[in-house]
Coordinates of C-alpha atoms in Angstrom, one line a residue:
X1 CA 149.7 24.4 118.6
X2 CA 150.5 26.1 115.4
X3 CA 150.0 23.0 113.5
X4 CA 146.6 22.9 115.0
X5 CA 145.8 26.4 114.1
X6 CA 147.1 25.7 110.6
X7 CA 145.0 22.8 110.3
X8 CA 141.8 24.6 111.5
X9 CA 142.3 27.5 109.1
X10 CA 143.1 25.0 106.1
X11 CA 140.0 22.7 106.8
X12 CA 137.6 25.7 107.3
X13 CA 138.4 27.6 104.2
X14 CA 136.8 30.8 105.3
X15 CA 137.6 33.0 108.2
X16 CA 137.5 31.7 111.5
X17 CA 136.9 34.0 114.6
X18 CA 139.9 34.3 117.1
X19 CA 137.6 33.1 119.8
X20 CA 136.7 29.9 118.2
X21 CA 140.4 29.1 117.4
X22 CA 141.2 29.7 120.9
X23 CA 138.5 27.5 122.3
X24 CA 139.6 24.7 119.8
X25 CA 143.2 24.8 121.0
X26 CA 142.2 25.3 124.6
X27 CA 144.2 28.6 124.8
X28 CA 143.2 32.0 125.8
X29 CA 142.6 34.6 123.0
X30 CA 145.7 36.8 123.6
X31 CA 148.0 33.7 123.5
X32 CA 146.4 32.4 120.4
X33 CA 146.6 35.8 118.8
X34 CA 150.3 35.9 119.4
X35 CA 150.7 32.4 117.9
X36 CA 148.9 33.4 114.9
X37 CA 151.0 36.7 114.4
X38 CA 154.0 34.6 114.8
X39 CA 152.8 32.2 112.1
X40 CA 152.0 35.1 109.8
X41 CA 155.6 36.4 110.3
X42 CA 157.1 33.0 109.7
X43 CA 155.0 32.5 106.5
X44 CA 156.3 35.9 105.3
X45 CA 160.0 35.2 106.2
X46 CA 159.9 31.7 104.5
X47 CA 158.5 33.4 101.4
X48 CA 155.8 30.7 101.3
X49 CA 152.8 30.6 98.7
X50 CA 150.2 31.0 101.6
X51 CA 149.6 33.5 104.2
X52 CA 147.2 34.2 106.9
X53 CA 144.8 37.2 106.6
X54 CA 143.3 38.9 109.5
X55 CA 139.7 40.1 109.0
X56 CA 138.0 41.9 111.8
X57 CA 139.2 39.7 114.8
X58 CA 139.0 36.4 112.5
X59 CA 141.6 34.7 110.5
X60 CA 141.9 33.0 107.1
X61 CA 144.5 31.0 105.5
X62 CA 144.8 31.8 101.8
X63 CA 147.2 31.8 98.8
X64 CA 149.4 35.0 98.2
X65 CA 147.9 37.1 95.4
X66 CA 151.2 37.1 93.4
X67 CA 150.4 33.3 92.8
X68 CA 147.0 33.9 91.3
X69 CA 148.1 33.3 87.7
X70 CA 149.5 29.8 88.6
X71 CA 146.3 28.8 90.2
X72 CA 144.2 30.1 87.2
X73 CA 146.4 27.7 85.0
X74 CA 145.4 24.5 87.1
X75 CA 141.6 25.8 87.6
X76 CA 141.2 26.9 84.0
X77 CA 138.7 29.6 85.3
X78 CA 138.5 33.2 84.2
X79 CA 139.8 35.8 86.2
X80 CA 137.5 37.6 88.7
X81 CA 135.1 39.9 87.2
X82 CA 136.0 43.5 86.8
X83 CA 134.0 45.9 88.8
X84 CA 132.5 48.7 86.4
X85 CA 132.5 52.4 87.6
X86 CA 128.9 52.0 88.4
X87 CA 129.4 49.0 90.5
X88 CA 132.5 50.7 92.3
X89 CA 130.4 53.9 92.9
X90 CA 127.8 51.9 94.5
X91 CA 130.0 49.8 96.5
X92 CA 131.7 53.0 97.8
X93 CA 128.5 54.3 99.0
X94 CA 127.5 51.1 100.6
X95 CA 131.0 50.9 102.4
X96 CA 130.9 54.4 103.9
X97 CA 127.2 54.5 104.8
X98 CA 126.2 51.0 105.9
X99 CA 123.8 49.9 106.7
X100 CA 122.0 51.6 103.9
X101 CA 118.8 51.1 101.8
X102 CA 118.6 50.8 98.1
X103 CA 116.8 54.0 98.0
X104 CA 119.4 56.0 100.1
X105 CA 121.9 54.6 97.5
X106 CA 119.7 55.9 94.8
X107 CA 119.2 59.4 96.3
X108 CA 123.0 59.8 96.6
X109 CA 123.9 58.5 93.1
X110 CA 120.8 60.1 91.5
X111 CA 119.9 57.0 89.3
X112 CA 118.6 53.7 89.9
X113 CA 121.2 51.2 91.1
X114 CA 119.3 47.7 91.0
X115 CA 121.8 46.1 88.5
X116 CA 124.9 47.2 90.5
X117 CA 123.4 46.0 93.7
X118 CA 122.4 42.6 92.1
X119 CA 125.9 42.3 90.8
X120 CA 127.6 43.1 93.9
X121 CA 125.5 40.6 95.8
X122 CA 126.5 37.8 93.1
X123 CA 130.2 38.7 93.6
X124 CA 129.5 38.5 97.6
X125 CA 130.8 42.0 98.1
X126 CA 127.7 43.2 99.9
X127 CA 125.0 41.3 101.9
X128 CA 121.6 42.0 103.3
X129 CA 122.0 43.0 106.8
X130 CA 118.3 43.0 107.6
X131 CA 115.3 45.3 107.1
X132 CA 114.7 48.9 108.2
X133 CA 111.8 49.5 110.5
X134 CA 109.9 51.8 108.3
X135 CA 107.0 51.3 105.8
X136 CA 107.7 48.7 103.2
X137 CA 110.5 47.3 105.4
X138 CA 113.3 48.1 103.0
X139 CA 116.6 45.9 102.9
X140 CA 119.5 47.3 104.5
X141 CA 122.9 46.6 102.7
X142 CA 126.5 46.3 104.0
X143 CA 129.8 44.9 102.9
X144 CA 131.0 41.3 103.4
X145 CA 134.3 39.9 104.4
X146 CA 134.9 39.2 100.8
X147 CA 134.9 43.0 100.3
X148 CA 137.4 43.2 103.0
X149 CA 139.7 40.7 101.2
X150 CA 139.1 42.1 97.9
X151 CA 140.2 45.5 98.9
X152 CA 143.1 44.4 101.1
X153 CA 141.8 46.0 104.4
X154 CA 141.4 44.4 107.7
X155 CA 138.4 46.3 108.7
X156 CA 136.1 49.1 107.7
X157 CA 138.2 51.4 109.9
X158 CA 140.9 51.1 107.5
X159 CA 139.0 52.5 104.6
X160 CA 140.5 55.8 103.5
X161 CA 139.1 59.0 105.0
X162 CA 138.0 61.7 102.5
X163 CA 139.3 65.1 103.5
X164 CA 136.7 68.0 103.5
X165 CA 138.4 69.5 100.3
X166 CA 137.9 66.2 98.5
X167 CA 134.2 66.2 99.7
X168 CA 133.7 69.7 98.3
X169 CA 135.3 68.8 94.9
X170 CA 133.0 65.9 94.6
X171 CA 130.0 68.0 95.4
X172 CA 131.1 70.5 92.8
X173 CA 131.5 67.9 90.3
X174 CA 128.0 66.3 91.0
X175 CA 126.4 69.8 90.9
X176 CA 128.2 70.6 87.5
X177 CA 127.0 67.3 86.2
X178 CA 123.5 67.8 87.1
X179 CA 123.4 71.4 85.6
X180 CA 124.8 70.0 82.5
X181 CA 121.8 67.5 82.2
X182 CA 119.5 70.2 82.9
X183 CA 120.8 72.3 80.2
X184 CA 120.4 69.5 77.7

């Protein structure tokens, strides 16, 4: 059964829902999950170049990040694009507020964010989730599985929670920034 799971994850490339894996190997979800967790432990113990990632009740076979440089040498492709501060700020707003519209993001940031949103869409870190039932039918944005992979979290629930003190510090910084711009 483990070989079948490995073959499925390898052939699919992207993440596969636990339910679909269980159906394919004709086992219940709990048994399938236990087999996958066992495989994850075996891969780790054997110090292999691959691992199985869990992403919101789905699994994906991938290479370990510490071997990325070796893959680059073969693929001769540049490293992943670096996210600018503007893109990270926009991405954080989307991750914590999703589903969220462009206008809501711009209201929080205080500036236009078209370029950042387009780049995040290009990098497959965010996606369109649908449209808000409001005048103009604005697009709703949310994060993708690639976002989870990129930041090494299994689900949005694993994102860090800001303490009230941090929130107040951020508010104070933002207000000081606005005041400084007004003084100019």
